[in-house]
Amino acid sequence: MTAFQELMTFQRETEALSGIAERLGWDQETVMPRGAADQRAEEMAALESVLHARRTDPRIEDWLARAEATTPAEARSLDLVARSYNRTTRIPARLATELARLVSRAQGIWAEARANEAPAAFLPTLEEVVRLKREAAACLSEGDLYDALLEDYEPGATHRQIGAMFDRMRPRLVALREKVLGAERRVPVIAAGFPEATQLRLARIAASAFGYDWTRGRLDLAVHPFCSGSGQDVRITTRVVEAEPFNCLYSTIHETGHACYEQAIEPAYLLTPLGRGASMGVHESQSRIYENQLGRSRAFTGWLFTRMVDAFGDFGVRDAEEFYAIVNRVSPGFIRTEADELHYNLHVMLRFDLERALIGGSLEVADLEEAWNARFEADFGVKVDKPSHGFLQDVHWSCGLFGYFPTYALGNVYAGCLNQAMRAAVPGLDAALAGGTAKPATDWLRENLQRHGSLRAPAETIAAACGFAPNEGPLLDYLEAKFGAIYGV
Amino acid sequence: MTAFQELMTFQRETEALSGIAERLGWDQETVMPRGAADQRAEEMAALESVLHARRTDPRIEDWLARAEATTPAEARSLDLVARSYNRTTRIPARLATELARLVSRAQGIWAEARANEAPAAFLPTLEEVVRLKREAAACLSEGDLYDALLEDYEPGATHRQIGAMFDRMRPRLVALREKVLGAERRVPVIAAGFPEATQLRLARIAASAFGYDWTRGRLDLAVHPFCSGSGQDVRITTRVVEAEPFNCLYSTIHETGHACYEQAIEPAYLLTPLGRGASMGVHESQSRIYENQLGRSRAFTGWLFTRMVDAFGDFGVRDAEEFYAIVNRVSPGFIRTEADELHYNLHVMLRFDLERALIGGSLEVADLEEAWNARFEADFGVKVDKPSHGFLQDVHWSCGLFGYFPTYALGNVYAGCLNQAMRAAVPGLDAALAGGTAKPATDWLRENLQRHGSLRAPAETIAAACGFAPNEGPLLDYLEAKFGAIYGV
């Protein structure tokens, strides 16, 4: 075997073991008995220890030094292995262990502080998380600390570039939300009962309409919906709120977007460095375009309305037009995960600015709540009424996930670009959606983006699919046109 | 850390990883998408390779040489680690790989041969399995080849000892079956429909009645029911045949026996060499005593009959007395897994005698079918009508599981002993069973046997619980009394 082949054989086993860890994560969130937590933690720790030893195996350095790529795909594979090896080995074992212990403990402390509306109980822990993440970032790069962390989620992106883009987006979003909230039209909320079994049946129909391959996946319930796995085994989860049907339905379509991406990657890339989505941002572009640009489109909601009347009977919505407005109802709220398409990016930008200030050192953890509340009032026009509606709402910081938040909004920006390119390239898309299938869209996304996995860097992945460099323009145009039409503003 | 502590720390991680492999096995048989088989095979192979490297890690030999036990439990732990290490390292890597590949392939060949009633298509593969298992046995021991293999399932047992016991049992069982089948009483079979959801609800009630801890387990459907896991996460599976309710119900109670054993082991033994059941035979004693001596008792079936009438309405059975006879209906059949309590051991003895002849070299694979059919006619009074009703019916030999079969009958013998001791020690047992709970019995079994895990060798485990050395007498007495009474013979 050549050095390249030896490295890829080793890497393949590591990927397989890492797939097992992901499968255990799925098990834990869906079917694991509640009394099994301690034992599972020990099992996961044992597996993580095996994985860490493999990822820092000194033979990798030797193989990398000797391996020769004969194709661009091989060259990209070597780059990705080198990148991962360098990042993993630069963090001293002592720091990695300390961080792992801390964030595991921190999540419990955060959850309790949030439940008790007691920020002070969480601040010392968060300070410690920030301190260790800054230390880790300094190990990873001699440059900007926040960029060093961002690299884990959106390789190649910089906070300056993202920040500049967000700064261009924010005024247009704030202006649009003010126009929409000032409009005369009042969109009602649904008030009816939607039985769980029927919601789940409809969720399955929706996942099928978006091309989810059930022979290589399954749908289960989870507290926080997620997608897990790759290749031949990509599972999605959803949740059901009996008072309204959209939580289940659009969570399912969102996770179907993530899942279809992983299911569509070239089988030859399976268990290789190219075999997963290109980045968190690119992944989110798939879940978002499925959920929003396609799933909340006039065409698809028209079809969905008929299916829902079939499934639930009269649920108090007059016609497809009103249903479309309800699905896209704009309402300012404290909680990011419940936000509409228009407000969502404002939530993300707030977190992005605060977390880069925390990591950059210009904001102290002690001042975080005040900074959050001031910014929230500026962007949303409402005062935060309690910490669980404010800076304690998201789990991310307790997990040390600094650099993760911006990928949510990047995903929306990418989805905007892809939607523009796809609509130009695919005739008859709305007719298909109105008939209950997203196939022309998902075929286009599969062919132009999904099947390539990590073959290209994230921004290049989007550019190659769209034919232009990703930018915020298409998303903002789309939002202004859509919500302008719905609200007549 | 002392050498003992280092060894146990290492061992604990190995046990945790091995628990993960077991969990993946559960996933594969219950929830895995059918398109995921190839990827899962690669994941399992990667994990098995990690486990094999750990089980043959040369540091174990060094730790064993230096470790000192300060308690009997520590001494037993060292013995078990040494035993496993010696067995694993004695099989050359080349042979282990060859065997693993062969049995993986052989199961498919066996399944096809069975489906096509084409024994000739399976014989060359079976010859190869027997050849490699003999080679492995010769690596494991300089003594008897079959005993070397038996050691994997029932450590400390010998085929001479088991064979002598079976030879004492067989005439009494054959005589009993002839008396019963010659009796005037004809027990009907049930002919009704039993909806799956109701069967599963009843199965859950039954598992609860036998003390299954749902906070540390769950029940799912599987093609072949099994129990999987230990400690905090012990899952059971069952199957449903809509035409009759006993497959689901008694599979569930059987697996509940296995599960309660694993759930009851001292928490301090979890992930140590003592943390699993003592042997296949001892494990089977728990599943069998739950299923048969308790679950098919007059007292429990009386309660069950009432529950079934509640659940299914009138299903054509007159009263609890007739129901008891139906649950214990004796009927000669070709298939081991469908056999009644009386015939079951005869099925096992047949396989035991044939497989020790195969491994011992006195029977050729080419002559196996003829030998099977002759023995079956002698013990069951019926000619085998096709290979799938004969020597092709069980998967075991294709998997190389030589030495496994006798543990089924050993389990029955042990269950007979435990039943005798338990009934002497626990007053009011039948009254509790008649009231729908096996608690006094399961408490006794937990206290006297289950909680000790692998602290003692298998036969000692039974002897310590019963107060006498295990022997076939109690089981035969029980069977003769029970079926004599039901059939009036």
mmCIF file of C-alpha atoms in Angstrom, chain B residues 199-403:
data_model
loop_
_atom_site.group_PDB
_atom_site.id
_atom_site.type_symbol
_atom_site.label_atom_id
_atom_site.label_comp_id
_atom_site.label_asym_id
_atom_site.label_seq_id
_atom_site.Cartn_x
_atom_site.Cartn_y
_atom_site.Cartn_z
ATOM 1 C CA GLN B 199 -50.581 -8.373 22.739
ATOM 2 C CA LEU B 200 -47.808 -5.848 23.295
ATOM 3 C CA ARG B 201 -49.753 -4.130 26.058
ATOM 4 C CA LEU B 202 -50.193 -7.478 27.790
ATOM 5 C CA ALA B 203 -46.512 -8.299 27.245
ATOM 6 C CA ARG B 204 -45.585 -5.095 29.079
ATOM 7 C CA ILE B 205 -47.888 -5.996 31.946
ATOM 8 C CA ALA B 206 -46.269 -9.429 32.122
ATOM 9 C CA ALA B 207 -42.736 -8.007 32.094
ATOM 10 C CA SER B 208 -43.732 -5.686 34.923
ATOM 11 C CA ALA B 209 -45.246 -8.590 36.871
ATOM 12 C CA PHE B 210 -41.828 -10.277 36.703
ATOM 13 C CA GLY B 211 -40.045 -7.194 37.987
ATOM 14 C CA TYR B 212 -38.527 -5.758 34.784
ATOM 15 C CA ASP B 213 -37.209 -2.253 35.546
ATOM 16 C CA TRP B 214 -38.469 -0.035 32.739
ATOM 17 C CA THR B 215 -36.302 2.908 33.807
ATOM 18 C CA ARG B 216 -33.333 0.783 32.736
ATOM 19 C CA GLY B 217 -34.820 -0.961 29.727
ATOM 20 C CA ARG B 218 -37.343 -1.031 26.919
ATOM 21 C CA LEU B 219 -39.330 -3.497 24.817
ATOM 22 C CA ASP B 220 -39.209 -3.561 21.019
ATOM 23 C CA LEU B 221 -40.103 -5.921 18.217
ATOM 24 C CA ALA B 222 -37.505 -8.165 16.590
ATOM 25 C CA VAL B 223 -37.628 -11.137 14.239
ATOM 26 C CA HIS B 224 -35.880 -13.340 16.818
ATOM 27 C CA PRO B 225 -36.502 -12.133 20.387
ATOM 28 C CA PHE B 226 -33.391 -11.417 22.445
ATOM 29 C CA CYS B 227 -32.161 -9.509 25.472
ATOM 30 C CA SER B 228 -29.262 -7.105 25.134
ATOM 31 C CA GLY B 229 -27.125 -5.059 27.499
ATOM 32 C CA SER B 230 -26.286 -4.985 31.167
ATOM 33 C CA GLY B 231 -26.551 -2.789 34.211
ATOM 34 C CA GLN B 232 -28.409 0.417 33.493
ATOM 35 C CA ASP B 233 -29.472 -0.396 29.942
ATOM 36 C CA VAL B 234 -30.931 -3.866 29.444
ATOM 37 C CA ARG B 235 -33.331 -4.042 26.509
ATOM 38 C CA ILE B 236 -35.693 -6.845 25.591
ATOM 39 C CA THR B 237 -37.421 -7.689 22.341
ATOM 40 C CA THR B 238 -40.369 -9.846 21.411
ATOM 41 C CA ARG B 239 -42.363 -10.854 18.354
ATOM 42 C CA VAL B 240 -46.061 -11.022 17.640
ATOM 43 C CA VAL B 241 -48.005 -13.725 15.838
ATOM 44 C CA GLU B 242 -51.546 -12.411 15.462
ATOM 45 C CA ALA B 243 -53.103 -15.886 15.331
ATOM 46 C CA GLU B 244 -51.982 -16.799 18.857
ATOM 47 C CA PRO B 245 -50.917 -14.864 21.926
ATOM 48 C CA PHE B 246 -48.268 -17.118 23.490
ATOM 49 C CA ASN B 247 -45.359 -16.405 21.191
ATOM 50 C CA CYS B 248 -45.329 -12.757 22.208
ATOM 51 C CA LEU B 249 -46.201 -13.321 25.832
ATOM 52 C CA TYR B 250 -43.769 -16.111 26.681
ATOM 53 C CA SER B 251 -40.957 -14.692 24.554
ATOM 54 C CA THR B 252 -41.341 -11.537 26.597
ATOM 55 C CA ILE B 253 -41.327 -13.357 29.942
ATOM 56 C CA HIS B 254 -38.314 -15.411 28.811
ATOM 57 C CA GLU B 255 -36.325 -12.331 27.831
ATOM 58 C CA THR B 256 -37.476 -10.618 31.028
ATOM 59 C CA GLY B 257 -35.713 -13.408 32.919
ATOM 60 C CA HIS B 258 -32.451 -12.683 31.112
ATOM 61 C CA ALA B 259 -32.958 -8.953 31.581
ATOM 62 C CA CYS B 260 -33.790 -9.081 35.294
ATOM 63 C CA TYR B 261 -30.599 -11.065 35.858
ATOM 64 C CA GLU B 262 -28.488 -8.368 34.208
ATOM 65 C CA GLN B 263 -30.415 -5.578 35.932
ATOM 66 C CA ALA B 264 -29.973 -7.202 39.351
ATOM 67 C CA ILE B 265 -26.187 -7.576 39.331
ATOM 68 C CA GLU B 266 -24.478 -5.502 42.054
ATOM 69 C CA PRO B 267 -23.952 -1.959 40.707
ATOM 70 C CA ALA B 268 -20.381 -2.140 42.035
ATOM 71 C CA TYR B 269 -19.708 -4.965 39.547
ATOM 72 C CA LEU B 270 -20.869 -2.894 36.579
ATOM 73 C CA LEU B 271 -18.210 -2.820 33.826
ATOM 74 C CA THR B 272 -15.942 -5.131 35.863
ATOM 75 C CA PRO B 273 -15.197 -8.778 35.029
ATOM 76 C CA LEU B 274 -17.964 -9.728 37.507
ATOM 77 C CA GLY B 275 -20.602 -7.528 35.916
ATOM 78 C CA ARG B 276 -22.356 -10.002 33.628
ATOM 79 C CA GLY B 277 -24.247 -13.274 34.112
ATOM 80 C CA ALA B 278 -22.095 -16.245 35.138
ATOM 81 C CA SER B 279 -22.583 -18.337 31.973
ATOM 82 C CA MET B 280 -25.029 -19.092 29.175
ATOM 83 C CA GLY B 281 -26.446 -21.958 31.232
ATOM 84 C CA VAL B 282 -26.993 -19.847 34.338
ATOM 85 C CA HIS B 283 -28.496 -17.122 32.176
ATOM 86 C CA GLU B 284 -30.851 -19.607 30.586
ATOM 87 C CA SER B 285 -31.852 -20.837 34.050
ATOM 88 C CA GLN B 286 -33.226 -17.389 34.768
ATOM 89 C CA SER B 287 -35.106 -16.998 31.485
ATOM 90 C CA ARG B 288 -36.490 -20.520 31.819
ATOM 91 C CA ILE B 289 -37.615 -20.315 35.425
ATOM 92 C CA TYR B 290 -39.376 -17.017 34.652
ATOM 93 C CA GLU B 291 -40.966 -18.463 31.521
ATOM 94 C CA ASN B 292 -41.818 -21.990 32.680
ATOM 95 C CA GLN B 293 -41.736 -22.783 36.396
ATOM 96 C CA LEU B 294 -43.264 -19.381 37.172
ATOM 97 C CA GLY B 295 -44.870 -18.128 33.947
ATOM 98 C CA ARG B 296 -46.539 -21.407 32.965
ATOM 99 C CA SER B 297 -47.535 -22.318 36.527
ATOM 100 C CA ARG B 298 -51.153 -23.016 37.402
ATOM 101 C CA ALA B 299 -51.141 -19.992 39.690
ATOM 102 C CA PHE B 300 -49.798 -17.435 37.221
ATOM 103 C CA THR B 301 -51.794 -18.730 34.233
ATOM 104 C CA GLY B 302 -54.933 -18.370 36.342
ATOM 105 C CA TRP B 303 -54.240 -14.681 36.742
ATOM 106 C CA LEU B 304 -53.159 -14.375 33.123
ATOM 107 C CA PHE B 305 -56.390 -15.947 31.884
ATOM 108 C CA THR B 306 -58.417 -13.211 33.574
ATOM 109 C CA ARG B 307 -56.166 -10.518 32.074
ATOM 110 C CA MET B 308 -56.496 -12.069 28.639
ATOM 111 C CA VAL B 309 -60.273 -12.225 28.807
ATOM 112 C CA ASP B 310 -60.192 -8.547 29.828
ATOM 113 C CA ALA B 311 -57.909 -7.730 26.918
ATOM 114 C CA PHE B 312 -59.260 -9.913 24.120
ATOM 115 C CA GLY B 313 -62.788 -10.800 25.230
ATOM 116 C CA ASP B 314 -63.937 -14.420 24.854
ATOM 117 C CA PHE B 315 -61.221 -16.179 22.873
ATOM 118 C CA GLY B 316 -62.753 -19.614 22.985
ATOM 119 C CA VAL B 317 -61.229 -20.974 26.179
ATOM 120 C CA ARG B 318 -63.679 -22.252 28.762
ATOM 121 C CA ASP B 319 -61.896 -21.565 32.019
ATOM 122 C CA ALA B 320 -58.556 -21.117 33.765
ATOM 123 C CA GLU B 321 -58.075 -24.871 34.009
ATOM 124 C CA GLU B 322 -58.393 -25.358 30.267
ATOM 125 C CA PHE B 323 -56.195 -22.286 29.713
ATOM 126 C CA TYR B 324 -53.487 -23.818 31.921
ATOM 127 C CA ALA B 325 -53.572 -26.996 29.824
ATOM 128 C CA ILE B 326 -53.405 -25.020 26.574
ATOM 129 C CA VAL B 327 -50.404 -23.003 27.760
ATOM 130 C CA ASN B 328 -48.703 -26.306 28.590
ATOM 131 C CA ARG B 329 -49.939 -28.299 25.612
ATOM 132 C CA VAL B 330 -47.551 -31.131 24.725
ATOM 133 C CA SER B 331 -47.136 -31.734 21.020
ATOM 134 C CA PRO B 332 -44.282 -33.352 19.161
ATOM 135 C CA GLY B 333 -42.888 -31.004 16.538
ATOM 136 C CA PHE B 334 -39.832 -30.677 14.358
ATOM 137 C CA ILE B 335 -38.770 -27.250 15.532
ATOM 138 C CA ARG B 336 -36.764 -26.727 18.729
ATOM 139 C CA THR B 337 -37.758 -23.125 19.281
ATOM 140 C CA GLU B 338 -41.456 -24.030 19.200
ATOM 141 C CA ALA B 339 -41.111 -27.047 21.504
ATOM 142 C CA ASP B 340 -42.997 -27.493 24.767
ATOM 143 C CA GLU B 341 -41.183 -27.914 28.088
ATOM 144 C CA LEU B 342 -41.159 -31.661 27.785
ATOM 145 C CA HIS B 343 -39.812 -32.015 24.260
ATOM 146 C CA TYR B 344 -37.392 -29.110 24.428
ATOM 147 C CA ASN B 345 -34.589 -30.969 26.164
ATOM 148 C CA LEU B 346 -34.833 -33.862 23.723
ATOM 149 C CA HIS B 347 -34.182 -31.420 20.892
ATOM 150 C CA VAL B 348 -31.117 -30.104 22.662
ATOM 151 C CA MET B 349 -29.698 -33.524 23.490
ATOM 152 C CA LEU B 350 -29.937 -34.546 19.848
ATOM 153 C CA ARG B 351 -27.887 -31.514 18.757
ATOM 154 C CA PHE B 352 -25.421 -31.950 21.617
ATOM 155 C CA ASP B 353 -24.646 -35.567 20.700
ATOM 156 C CA LEU B 354 -24.280 -34.747 17.019
ATOM 157 C CA GLU B 355 -22.082 -31.698 17.480
ATOM 158 C CA ARG B 356 -19.697 -33.356 19.904
ATOM 159 C CA ALA B 357 -19.370 -36.192 17.409
ATOM 160 C CA LEU B 358 -18.644 -33.661 14.647
ATOM 161 C CA ILE B 359 -16.007 -31.849 16.689
ATOM 162 C CA GLY B 360 -14.652 -35.077 18.155
ATOM 163 C CA GLY B 361 -14.206 -36.427 14.640
ATOM 164 C CA SER B 362 -16.464 -39.490 14.908
ATOM 165 C CA LEU B 363 -19.139 -38.016 12.620
ATOM 166 C CA GLU B 364 -18.523 -36.535 9.175
ATOM 167 C CA VAL B 365 -20.499 -33.536 7.994
ATOM 168 C CA ALA B 366 -21.539 -35.642 4.985
ATOM 169 C CA ASP B 367 -23.322 -38.064 7.348
ATOM 170 C CA LEU B 368 -24.905 -35.428 9.563
ATOM 171 C CA GLU B 369 -28.348 -35.322 7.963
ATOM 172 C CA GLU B 370 -28.762 -39.089 8.143
ATOM 173 C CA ALA B 371 -27.618 -39.153 11.760
ATOM 174 C CA TRP B 372 -30.012 -36.329 12.658
ATOM 175 C CA ASN B 373 -32.990 -37.984 11.016
ATOM 176 C CA ALA B 374 -32.347 -41.365 12.615
ATOM 177 C CA ARG B 375 -32.000 -39.870 16.085
ATOM 178 C CA PHE B 376 -35.068 -37.681 15.634
ATOM 179 C CA GLU B 377 -37.231 -40.636 14.740
ATOM 180 C CA ALA B 378 -35.925 -42.556 17.730
ATOM 181 C CA ASP B 379 -36.655 -39.774 20.237
ATOM 182 C CA PHE B 380 -39.752 -38.162 18.715
ATOM 183 C CA GLY B 381 -41.375 -41.071 16.916
ATOM 184 C CA VAL B 382 -41.729 -39.063 13.680
ATOM 185 C CA LYS B 383 -39.721 -39.013 10.445
ATOM 186 C CA VAL B 384 -38.182 -35.662 9.472
ATOM 187 C CA ASP B 385 -40.028 -34.567 6.328
ATOM 188 C CA LYS B 386 -37.594 -31.948 5.010
ATOM 189 C CA PRO B 387 -34.173 -30.482 5.866
ATOM 190 C CA SER B 388 -35.597 -27.205 7.169
ATOM 191 C CA HIS B 389 -37.475 -29.326 9.731
ATOM 192 C CA GLY B 390 -34.275 -31.204 10.420
ATOM 193 C CA PHE B 391 -30.601 -30.377 10.607
ATOM 194 C CA LEU B 392 -30.979 -27.085 8.698
ATOM 195 C CA GLN B 393 -33.385 -25.554 11.215
ATOM 196 C CA ASP B 394 -30.968 -23.768 13.567
ATOM 197 C CA VAL B 395 -28.541 -20.989 12.698
ATOM 198 C CA HIS B 396 -25.992 -21.998 15.381
ATOM 199 C CA TRP B 397 -23.649 -24.265 13.449
ATOM 200 C CA SER B 398 -23.361 -21.840 10.557
ATOM 201 C CA CYS B 399 -22.193 -19.302 13.151
ATOM 202 C CA GLY B 400 -19.645 -21.769 14.507
ATOM 203 C CA LEU B 401 -21.440 -21.903 17.859
ATOM 204 C CA PHE B 402 -20.382 -25.435 18.767
ATOM 205 C CA GLY B 403 -20.781 -25.949 22.523
#
